[in-house]
Amino acid sequence: MIVIGLGSGRSGTASLAKLINAQHDALCFHEMNPSCVRFHGTRRPIINTIEEYQRILDGGNSSELTVDLSRPVAAVAYDKLCTMKSVKLIGDIAFYYLSYVEDILTVNPNVRFICLKRNKEATVRSWLKKSEIQRWRSKKIADKLSALITRQPYYESRNFWQEHDGTEWEKDLVWDKCFPKFDANNKREAIEQYWDFYYSESEKIAQKYPEVFRLIQTESLNERQQQVALLDFIGVAQKEMVFTDAHIHKLATRD
């Protein structure tokens, strides 16, 4: 089985990856190849991924997979995949798959999609914190002095949700293109619009493809009953299910 996880980000997708990776002969990436995709308009890299997954499930060479090896978490997962003798379940989890669900289903109608939905305000607060540029106090002072001397901008955060010229927020060549953009008065408002858009689209897809697309509340990942339902949904036999420890999703209670 191929499984694709989704969610707005800051929504528990790392915990979902942990649950899937705990299964026998399973490998789930977390944002495997963001360098090659945009939120819209890069169908080919997405389809390539699905086709490469299927070849691996059919017994092909596990190393023949396009992975962004500059990301340590992806490189570690790839190295593990290359050592596996058998692969029965494979996939990736990333927010940017949302625009490509129907494209994926046109080439492989058996793919399963799990979309996590976290509380809106908690998600917005978490994204505001995550998009800050973290520095030690001494580093902050040094960077401010450097910016003053070189007359370069001093950035305190990034903004993935609005078009901008790099004056106020630092540009990010990988992640800026992976998010949709919104006409908003400020960054918080843009993230709020992003959350609204993401789950409005997710609900439409879930209604259209209920057999293959599940939209679930993030907090329910802590429940054994929900873990059973998700693993059954992605084709894991009940006698082979491996459950992760309770409270795997600490993100639900903090920023």
PDB file of C-alpha atoms in Angstrom:
ATOM      1  CA  MET A   1       0.000   0.000   0.000  1.00  0.00           C
ATOM      2  CA  ILE A   2       1.034   3.581  -0.661  1.00  0.00           C
ATOM      3  CA  VAL A   3      -0.014   6.129   1.960  1.00  0.00           C
ATOM      4  CA  ILE A   4       0.144   9.914   1.693  1.00  0.00           C
ATOM      5  CA  GLY A   5      -0.285  11.990   4.832  1.00  0.00           C
ATOM      6  CA  LEU A   6      -1.470  15.578   4.781  1.00  0.00           C
ATOM      7  CA  GLY A   7      -2.281  18.431   7.133  1.00  0.00           C
ATOM      8  CA  SER A   8      -1.694  22.168   7.292  1.00  0.00           C
ATOM      9  CA  GLY A   9       1.657  21.711   8.994  1.00  0.00           C
ATOM     10  CA  ARG A  10       2.160  22.021  12.762  1.00  0.00           C
ATOM     11  CA  SER A  11      -0.657  19.493  12.851  1.00  0.00           C
ATOM     12  CA  GLY A  12       0.905  16.257  14.111  1.00  0.00           C
ATOM     13  CA  THR A  13       2.243  14.791  10.902  1.00  0.00           C
ATOM     14  CA  ALA A  14       5.479  13.712  12.597  1.00  0.00           C
ATOM     15  CA  SER A  15       3.421  11.598  14.976  1.00  0.00           C
ATOM     16  CA  LEU A  16       1.541  10.062  12.064  1.00  0.00           C
ATOM     17  CA  ALA A  17       4.859   9.177  10.435  1.00  0.00           C
ATOM     18  CA  LYS A  18       5.959   7.566  13.714  1.00  0.00           C
ATOM     19  CA  LEU A  19       2.859   5.365  13.784  1.00  0.00           C
ATOM     20  CA  ILE A  20       3.259   4.237  10.175  1.00  0.00           C
ATOM     21  CA  ASN A  21       6.986   3.609  10.555  1.00  0.00           C
ATOM     22  CA  ALA A  22       6.298   1.361  13.537  1.00  0.00           C
ATOM     23  CA  GLN A  23       4.579  -1.174  11.261  1.00  0.00           C
ATOM     24  CA  HIS A  24       6.383  -4.216   9.861  1.00  0.00           C
ATOM     25  CA  ASP A  25       8.023  -3.697   6.443  1.00  0.00           C
ATOM     26  CA  ALA A  26       6.913  -0.065   6.390  1.00  0.00           C
ATOM     27  CA  LEU A  27       8.747   3.143   5.552  1.00  0.00           C
ATOM     28  CA  CYS A  28       7.149   6.586   5.695  1.00  0.00           C
ATOM     29  CA  PHE A  29       9.042   9.758   4.837  1.00  0.00           C
ATOM     30  CA  HIS A  30       8.253  13.177   6.293  1.00  0.00           C
ATOM     31  CA  GLU A  31       8.508  15.862   3.587  1.00  0.00           C
ATOM     32  CA  MET A  32      10.653  13.742   1.313  1.00  0.00           C
ATOM     33  CA  ASN A  33      11.337  16.126  -1.558  1.00  0.00           C
ATOM     34  CA  PRO A  34      10.123  19.718  -1.035  1.00  0.00           C
ATOM     35  CA  SER A  35      12.870  21.150  -3.236  1.00  0.00           C
ATOM     36  CA  CYS A  36      11.164  19.790  -6.378  1.00  0.00           C
ATOM     37  CA  VAL A  37       7.579  20.871  -5.731  1.00  0.00           C
ATOM     38  CA  ARG A  38       5.317  23.881  -5.507  1.00  0.00           C
ATOM     39  CA  PHE A  39       1.887  23.996  -3.913  1.00  0.00           C
ATOM     40  CA  HIS A  40       0.440  24.206  -7.437  1.00  0.00           C
ATOM     41  CA  GLY A  41       1.791  23.326 -10.852  1.00  0.00           C
ATOM     42  CA  THR A  42       4.424  20.626 -10.296  1.00  0.00           C
ATOM     43  CA  ARG A  43       2.438  17.516 -11.101  1.00  0.00           C
ATOM     44  CA  ARG A  44       5.301  15.534 -12.634  1.00  0.00           C
ATOM     45  CA  PRO A  45       7.528  15.241  -9.532  1.00  0.00           C
ATOM     46  CA  ILE A  46       4.503  14.133  -7.491  1.00  0.00           C
ATOM     47  CA  ILE A  47       3.493  11.488 -10.030  1.00  0.00           C
ATOM     48  CA  ASN A  48       7.105  10.338 -10.300  1.00  0.00           C
ATOM     49  CA  THR A  49       7.109   9.720  -6.556  1.00  0.00           C
ATOM     50  CA  ILE A  50       3.961   7.603  -6.680  1.00  0.00           C
ATOM     51  CA  GLU A  51       5.271   5.578  -9.622  1.00  0.00           C
ATOM     52  CA  GLU A  52       8.614   5.053  -7.879  1.00  0.00           C
ATOM     53  CA  TYR A  53       6.818   3.880  -4.736  1.00  0.00           C
ATOM     54  CA  GLN A  54       4.788   1.379  -6.732  1.00  0.00           C
ATOM     55  CA  ARG A  55       7.896  -0.048  -8.392  1.00  0.00           C
ATOM     56  CA  ILE A  56       9.438  -0.581  -4.957  1.00  0.00           C
ATOM     57  CA  LEU A  57       6.291  -2.338  -3.716  1.00  0.00           C
ATOM     58  CA  ASP A  58       6.417  -4.526  -6.820  1.00  0.00           C
ATOM     59  CA  GLY A  59       9.905  -5.695  -5.862  1.00  0.00           C
ATOM     60  CA  GLY A  60      12.054  -3.065  -7.545  1.00  0.00           C
ATOM     61  CA  ASN A  61      15.267  -1.533  -6.273  1.00  0.00           C
ATOM     62  CA  SER A  62      14.557   0.498  -3.130  1.00  0.00           C
ATOM     63  CA  SER A  63      17.384   2.909  -3.896  1.00  0.00           C
ATOM     64  CA  GLU A  64      15.689   4.112  -7.094  1.00  0.00           C
ATOM     65  CA  LEU A  65      13.762   6.908  -5.426  1.00  0.00           C
ATOM     66  CA  THR A  66      14.060  10.678  -5.786  1.00  0.00           C
ATOM     67  CA  VAL A  67      14.800  12.082  -2.317  1.00  0.00           C
ATOM     68  CA  ASP A  68      16.043  15.478  -1.155  1.00  0.00           C
ATOM     69  CA  LEU A  69      19.165  14.205   0.583  1.00  0.00           C
ATOM     70  CA  SER A  70      20.084  17.684   1.806  1.00  0.00           C
ATOM     71  CA  ARG A  71      17.403  17.196   4.483  1.00  0.00           C
ATOM     72  CA  PRO A  72      18.810  14.952   7.266  1.00  0.00           C
ATOM     73  CA  VAL A  73      15.429  13.466   8.193  1.00  0.00           C
ATOM     74  CA  ALA A  74      14.848  12.411   4.568  1.00  0.00           C
ATOM     75  CA  ALA A  75      18.384  11.076   4.170  1.00  0.00           C
ATOM     76  CA  VAL A  76      18.045   8.897   7.292  1.00  0.00           C
ATOM     77  CA  ALA A  77      14.747   7.456   6.047  1.00  0.00           C
ATOM     78  CA  TYR A  78      16.219   6.823   2.603  1.00  0.00           C
ATOM     79  CA  ASP A  79      19.219   4.986   4.062  1.00  0.00           C
ATOM     80  CA  LYS A  80      16.868   2.807   6.096  1.00  0.00           C
ATOM     81  CA  LEU A  81      14.763   2.071   3.009  1.00  0.00           C
ATOM     82  CA  CYS A  82      17.840   0.924   1.091  1.00  0.00           C
ATOM     83  CA  THR A  83      18.545  -1.715   3.762  1.00  0.00           C
ATOM     84  CA  MET A  84      15.022  -3.148   3.931  1.00  0.00           C
ATOM     85  CA  LYS A  85      14.616  -6.645   2.517  1.00  0.00           C
ATOM     86  CA  SER A  86      10.871  -6.290   2.060  1.00  0.00           C
ATOM     87  CA  VAL A  87       8.643  -3.217   1.655  1.00  0.00           C
ATOM     88  CA  LYS A  88       4.888  -3.647   1.997  1.00  0.00           C
ATOM     89  CA  LEU A  89       3.906  -0.125   3.009  1.00  0.00           C
ATOM     90  CA  ILE A  90       5.553   3.082   1.812  1.00  0.00           C
ATOM     91  CA  GLY A  91       4.659   6.736   1.659  1.00  0.00           C
ATOM     92  CA  ASP A  92       5.321  10.336   2.545  1.00  0.00           C
ATOM     93  CA  ILE A  93       3.679  12.989   4.680  1.00  0.00           C
ATOM     94  CA  ALA A  94       3.644  16.654   3.662  1.00  0.00           C
ATOM     95  CA  PHE A  95       1.131  19.501   3.524  1.00  0.00           C
ATOM     96  CA  TYR A  96       1.909  20.284  -0.127  1.00  0.00           C
ATOM     97  CA  TYR A  97       0.255  17.113  -1.469  1.00  0.00           C
ATOM     98  CA  LEU A  98      -3.194  18.674  -1.090  1.00  0.00           C
ATOM     99  CA  SER A  99      -3.321  20.109  -4.617  1.00  0.00           C
ATOM    100  CA  TYR A 100      -2.289  16.796  -6.151  1.00  0.00           C
ATOM    101  CA  VAL A 101      -4.692  14.274  -4.621  1.00  0.00           C
ATOM    102  CA  GLU A 102      -6.758  13.881  -7.779  1.00  0.00           C
ATOM    103  CA  ASP A 103      -3.619  13.750  -9.965  1.00  0.00           C
ATOM    104  CA  ILE A 104      -2.325  10.913  -7.799  1.00  0.00           C
ATOM    105  CA  LEU A 105      -5.600   9.021  -8.010  1.00  0.00           C
ATOM    106  CA  THR A 106      -5.575   9.196 -11.800  1.00  0.00           C
ATOM    107  CA  VAL A 107      -2.366   7.144 -11.884  1.00  0.00           C
ATOM    108  CA  ASN A 108      -2.937   4.989  -8.801  1.00  0.00           C
ATOM    109  CA  PRO A 109      -6.484   4.788  -7.420  1.00  0.00           C
ATOM    110  CA  ASN A 110      -5.380   2.566  -4.527  1.00  0.00           C
ATOM    111  CA  VAL A 111      -3.326   5.217  -2.718  1.00  0.00           C
ATOM    112  CA  ARG A 112      -4.654   6.039   0.750  1.00  0.00           C
ATOM    113  CA  PHE A 113      -4.675   9.611   2.117  1.00  0.00           C
ATOM    114  CA  ILE A 114      -4.768  10.613   5.787  1.00  0.00           C
ATOM    115  CA  CYS A 115      -5.245  14.314   6.542  1.00  0.00           C
ATOM    116  CA  LEU A 116      -4.742  15.583  10.095  1.00  0.00           C
ATOM    117  CA  LYS A 117      -6.722  18.556  11.365  1.00  0.00           C
ATOM    118  CA  ARG A 118      -5.554  20.455  14.437  1.00  0.00           C
ATOM    119  CA  ASN A 119      -7.345  23.279  16.238  1.00  0.00           C
ATOM    120  CA  LYS A 120      -7.100  26.495  14.212  1.00  0.00           C
ATOM    121  CA  GLU A 121      -5.783  28.852  16.900  1.00  0.00           C
ATOM    122  CA  ALA A 122      -3.205  26.325  18.106  1.00  0.00           C
ATOM    123  CA  THR A 123      -2.029  25.806  14.532  1.00  0.00           C
ATOM    124  CA  VAL A 124      -1.721  29.539  13.873  1.00  0.00           C
ATOM    125  CA  ARG A 125       0.233  30.147  17.092  1.00  0.00           C
ATOM    126  CA  SER A 126       2.531  27.249  16.299  1.00  0.00           C
ATOM    127  CA  TRP A 127       3.220  28.507  12.783  1.00  0.00           C
ATOM    128  CA  LEU A 128       3.936  32.015  14.070  1.00  0.00           C
ATOM    129  CA  LYS A 129       6.516  30.572  16.435  1.00  0.00           C
ATOM    130  CA  LYS A 130       7.938  28.112  13.901  1.00  0.00           C
ATOM    131  CA  SER A 131       8.437  30.836  11.274  1.00  0.00           C
ATOM    132  CA  GLU A 132      10.524  32.942  13.654  1.00  0.00           C
ATOM    133  CA  ILE A 133      14.284  32.949  13.025  1.00  0.00           C
ATOM    134  CA  GLN A 134      15.694  31.607  16.268  1.00  0.00           C
ATOM    135  CA  ARG A 135      19.014  32.974  17.510  1.00  0.00           C
ATOM    136  CA  TRP A 136      21.032  32.859  20.698  1.00  0.00           C
ATOM    137  CA  ARG A 137      21.180  36.308  22.355  1.00  0.00           C
ATOM    138  CA  SER A 138      24.821  36.823  21.337  1.00  0.00           C
ATOM    139  CA  LYS A 139      24.017  35.780  17.775  1.00  0.00           C
ATOM    140  CA  LYS A 140      21.103  38.213  17.661  1.00  0.00           C
ATOM    141  CA  ILE A 141      23.350  41.102  18.703  1.00  0.00           C
ATOM    142  CA  ALA A 142      26.031  40.106  16.179  1.00  0.00           C
ATOM    143  CA  ASP A 143      23.512  39.802  13.342  1.00  0.00           C
ATOM    144  CA  LYS A 144      21.973  43.189  14.115  1.00  0.00           C
ATOM    145  CA  LEU A 145      25.405  44.830  14.080  1.00  0.00           C
ATOM    146  CA  SER A 146      26.311  43.063  10.851  1.00  0.00           C
ATOM    147  CA  ALA A 147      23.066  44.205   9.207  1.00  0.00           C
ATOM    148  CA  LEU A 148      23.722  47.768  10.323  1.00  0.00           C
ATOM    149  CA  ILE A 149      27.275  47.770   8.978  1.00  0.00           C
ATOM    150  CA  THR A 150      26.481  46.086   5.662  1.00  0.00           C
ATOM    151  CA  ARG A 151      23.115  47.844   5.253  1.00  0.00           C
ATOM    152  CA  GLN A 152      21.390  44.514   4.783  1.00  0.00           C
ATOM    153  CA  PRO A 153      17.976  43.637   6.239  1.00  0.00           C
ATOM    154  CA  TYR A 154      17.864  42.097   9.698  1.00  0.00           C
ATOM    155  CA  TYR A 155      15.194  39.412   9.665  1.00  0.00           C
ATOM    156  CA  GLU A 156      13.297  38.095  12.654  1.00  0.00           C
ATOM    157  CA  SER A 157      10.939  35.786  10.791  1.00  0.00           C
ATOM    158  CA  ARG A 158       9.831  34.272   7.496  1.00  0.00           C
ATOM    159  CA  ASN A 159       6.433  34.509   5.842  1.00  0.00           C
ATOM    160  CA  PHE A 160       5.399  31.574   3.651  1.00  0.00           C
ATOM    161  CA  TRP A 161       1.771  32.714   3.227  1.00  0.00           C
ATOM    162  CA  GLN A 162       2.083  36.114   1.516  1.00  0.00           C
ATOM    163  CA  GLU A 163       3.890  37.445  -1.508  1.00  0.00           C
ATOM    164  CA  HIS A 164       6.635  39.812  -0.331  1.00  0.00           C
ATOM    165  CA  ASP A 165       9.818  41.480  -1.553  1.00  0.00           C
ATOM    166  CA  GLY A 166      12.101  40.314   1.236  1.00  0.00           C
ATOM    167  CA  THR A 167      12.184  43.685   2.988  1.00  0.00           C
ATOM    168  CA  GLU A 168      10.384  42.631   6.178  1.00  0.00           C
ATOM    169  CA  TRP A 169      10.631  38.833   6.026  1.00  0.00           C
ATOM    170  CA  GLU A 170      13.460  36.577   4.922  1.00  0.00           C
ATOM    171  CA  LYS A 171      12.811  34.712   1.679  1.00  0.00           C
ATOM    172  CA  ASP A 172      13.103  30.917   1.695  1.00  0.00           C
ATOM    173  CA  LEU A 173      13.823  29.356  -1.699  1.00  0.00           C
ATOM    174  CA  VAL A 174      12.508  25.924  -0.692  1.00  0.00           C
ATOM    175  CA  TRP A 175       9.484  26.579   1.483  1.00  0.00           C
ATOM    176  CA  ASP A 176       8.049  29.835   0.099  1.00  0.00           C
ATOM    177  CA  LYS A 177       6.941  28.063  -3.071  1.00  0.00           C
ATOM    178  CA  CYS A 178       5.367  25.160  -1.179  1.00  0.00           C
ATOM    179  CA  PHE A 179       2.561  27.247   0.351  1.00  0.00           C
ATOM    180  CA  PRO A 180      -0.395  29.004  -1.276  1.00  0.00           C
ATOM    181  CA  LYS A 181      -0.430  32.783  -0.910  1.00  0.00           C
ATOM    182  CA  PHE A 182      -3.153  35.022   0.517  1.00  0.00           C
ATOM    183  CA  ASP A 183      -4.155  38.680   0.364  1.00  0.00           C
ATOM    184  CA  ALA A 184      -4.133  39.570   4.050  1.00  0.00           C
ATOM    185  CA  ASN A 185      -3.393  42.581   6.274  1.00  0.00           C
ATOM    186  CA  ASN A 186      -0.696  40.764   8.262  1.00  0.00           C
ATOM    187  CA  LYS A 187       1.025  37.416   8.658  1.00  0.00           C
ATOM    188  CA  ARG A 188      -1.301  36.067  11.335  1.00  0.00           C
ATOM    189  CA  GLU A 189      -4.315  36.812   9.162  1.00  0.00           C
ATOM    190  CA  ALA A 190      -2.641  35.095   6.208  1.00  0.00           C
ATOM    191  CA  ILE A 191      -2.019  31.946   8.265  1.00  0.00           C
ATOM    192  CA  GLU A 192      -5.635  31.992   9.407  1.00  0.00           C
ATOM    193  CA  GLN A 193      -6.767  32.197   5.782  1.00  0.00           C
ATOM    194  CA  TYR A 194      -4.386  29.358   4.927  1.00  0.00           C
ATOM    195  CA  TRP A 195      -5.931  27.128   7.621  1.00  0.00           C
ATOM    196  CA  ASP A 196      -9.449  27.956   6.420  1.00  0.00           C
ATOM    197  CA  PHE A 197      -8.517  27.237   2.806  1.00  0.00           C
ATOM    198  CA  TYR A 198      -6.643  24.032   3.584  1.00  0.00           C
ATOM    199  CA  TYR A 199      -9.454  22.387   5.493  1.00  0.00           C
ATOM    200  CA  SER A 200     -12.202  23.648   3.230  1.00  0.00           C
ATOM    201  CA  GLU A 201     -10.411  21.894   0.359  1.00  0.00           C
ATOM    202  CA  SER A 202      -9.714  18.817   2.478  1.00  0.00           C
ATOM    203  CA  GLU A 203     -13.380  18.445   3.394  1.00  0.00           C
ATOM    204  CA  LYS A 204     -14.390  18.652  -0.261  1.00  0.00           C
ATOM    205  CA  ILE A 205     -11.907  15.918  -1.171  1.00  0.00           C
ATOM    206  CA  ALA A 206     -12.988  13.744   1.767  1.00  0.00           C
ATOM    207  CA  GLN A 207     -16.606  13.989   0.631  1.00  0.00           C
ATOM    208  CA  LYS A 208     -15.682  13.191  -2.968  1.00  0.00           C
ATOM    209  CA  TYR A 209     -13.326  10.289  -2.242  1.00  0.00           C
ATOM    210  CA  PRO A 210     -14.426   8.800   1.106  1.00  0.00           C
ATOM    211  CA  GLU A 211     -13.019   5.371   0.240  1.00  0.00           C
ATOM    212  CA  VAL A 212      -9.436   6.612   0.030  1.00  0.00           C
ATOM    213  CA  PHE A 213      -9.279   9.972   1.876  1.00  0.00           C
ATOM    214  CA  ARG A 214      -9.678  10.329   5.648  1.00  0.00           C
ATOM    215  CA  LEU A 215      -9.826  13.637   7.525  1.00  0.00           C
ATOM    216  CA  ILE A 216      -9.248  13.162  11.258  1.00  0.00           C
ATOM    217  CA  GLN A 217      -8.680  15.302  14.331  1.00  0.00           C
ATOM    218  CA  THR A 218      -5.031  15.349  15.376  1.00  0.00           C
ATOM    219  CA  GLU A 219      -5.743  14.691  19.046  1.00  0.00           C
ATOM    220  CA  SER A 220      -7.407  11.388  18.201  1.00  0.00           C
ATOM    221  CA  LEU A 221      -4.014   9.923  17.261  1.00  0.00           C
ATOM    222  CA  ASN A 222      -3.579   9.284  20.974  1.00  0.00           C
ATOM    223  CA  GLU A 223      -6.545   6.901  20.982  1.00  0.00           C
ATOM    224  CA  ARG A 224      -5.963   3.196  20.399  1.00  0.00           C
ATOM    225  CA  GLN A 225      -9.291   2.892  18.583  1.00  0.00           C
ATOM    226  CA  GLN A 226      -8.246   5.575  16.111  1.00  0.00           C
ATOM    227  CA  GLN A 227      -4.877   3.944  15.535  1.00  0.00           C
ATOM    228  CA  VAL A 228      -6.631   0.657  14.763  1.00  0.00           C
ATOM    229  CA  ALA A 229      -8.973   2.399  12.320  1.00  0.00           C
ATOM    230  CA  LEU A 230      -6.122   4.210  10.543  1.00  0.00           C
ATOM    231  CA  LEU A 231      -3.947   1.127  10.240  1.00  0.00           C
ATOM    232  CA  ASP A 232      -6.885  -0.879   8.905  1.00  0.00           C
ATOM    233  CA  PHE A 233      -7.565   1.934   6.414  1.00  0.00           C
ATOM    234  CA  ILE A 234      -4.027   1.701   5.013  1.00  0.00           C
ATOM    235  CA  GLY A 235      -4.138  -2.079   4.745  1.00  0.00           C
ATOM    236  CA  VAL A 236      -2.370  -3.338   7.871  1.00  0.00           C
ATOM    237  CA  ALA A 237      -3.841  -6.639   9.081  1.00  0.00           C
ATOM    238  CA  GLN A 238      -5.126  -6.358  12.648  1.00  0.00           C
ATOM    239  CA  LYS A 239      -2.921  -9.187  13.910  1.00  0.00           C
ATOM    240  CA  GLU A 240       0.141  -7.356  12.533  1.00  0.00           C
ATOM    241  CA  MET A 241      -0.667  -3.881  13.873  1.00  0.00           C
ATOM    242  CA  VAL A 242       1.953  -2.155  16.003  1.00  0.00           C
ATOM    243  CA  PHE A 243       0.712   0.673  18.207  1.00  0.00           C
ATOM    244  CA  THR A 244       2.764   3.626  19.302  1.00  0.00           C
ATOM    245  CA  ASP A 245       2.760   4.751  22.913  1.00  0.00           C
ATOM    246  CA  ALA A 246      -0.087   6.860  24.207  1.00  0.00           C
ATOM    247  CA  HIS A 247       0.251  10.637  23.989  1.00  0.00           C
ATOM    248  CA  ILE A 248       2.514  10.428  20.958  1.00  0.00           C
ATOM    249  CA  HIS A 249       1.308  13.865  19.916  1.00  0.00           C
ATOM    250  CA  LYS A 250       2.658  16.388  22.395  1.00  0.00           C
ATOM    251  CA  LEU A 251       2.165  19.153  19.817  1.00  0.00           C
ATOM    252  CA  ALA A 252      -1.569  19.186  20.480  1.00  0.00           C
ATOM    253  CA  THR A 253      -1.008  20.779  23.884  1.00  0.00           C
ATOM    254  CA  ARG A 254       1.762  23.251  23.093  1.00  0.00           C
ATOM    255  CA  ASP A 255       2.691  25.800  20.422  1.00  0.00           C
TER     256      ASP A 255
END
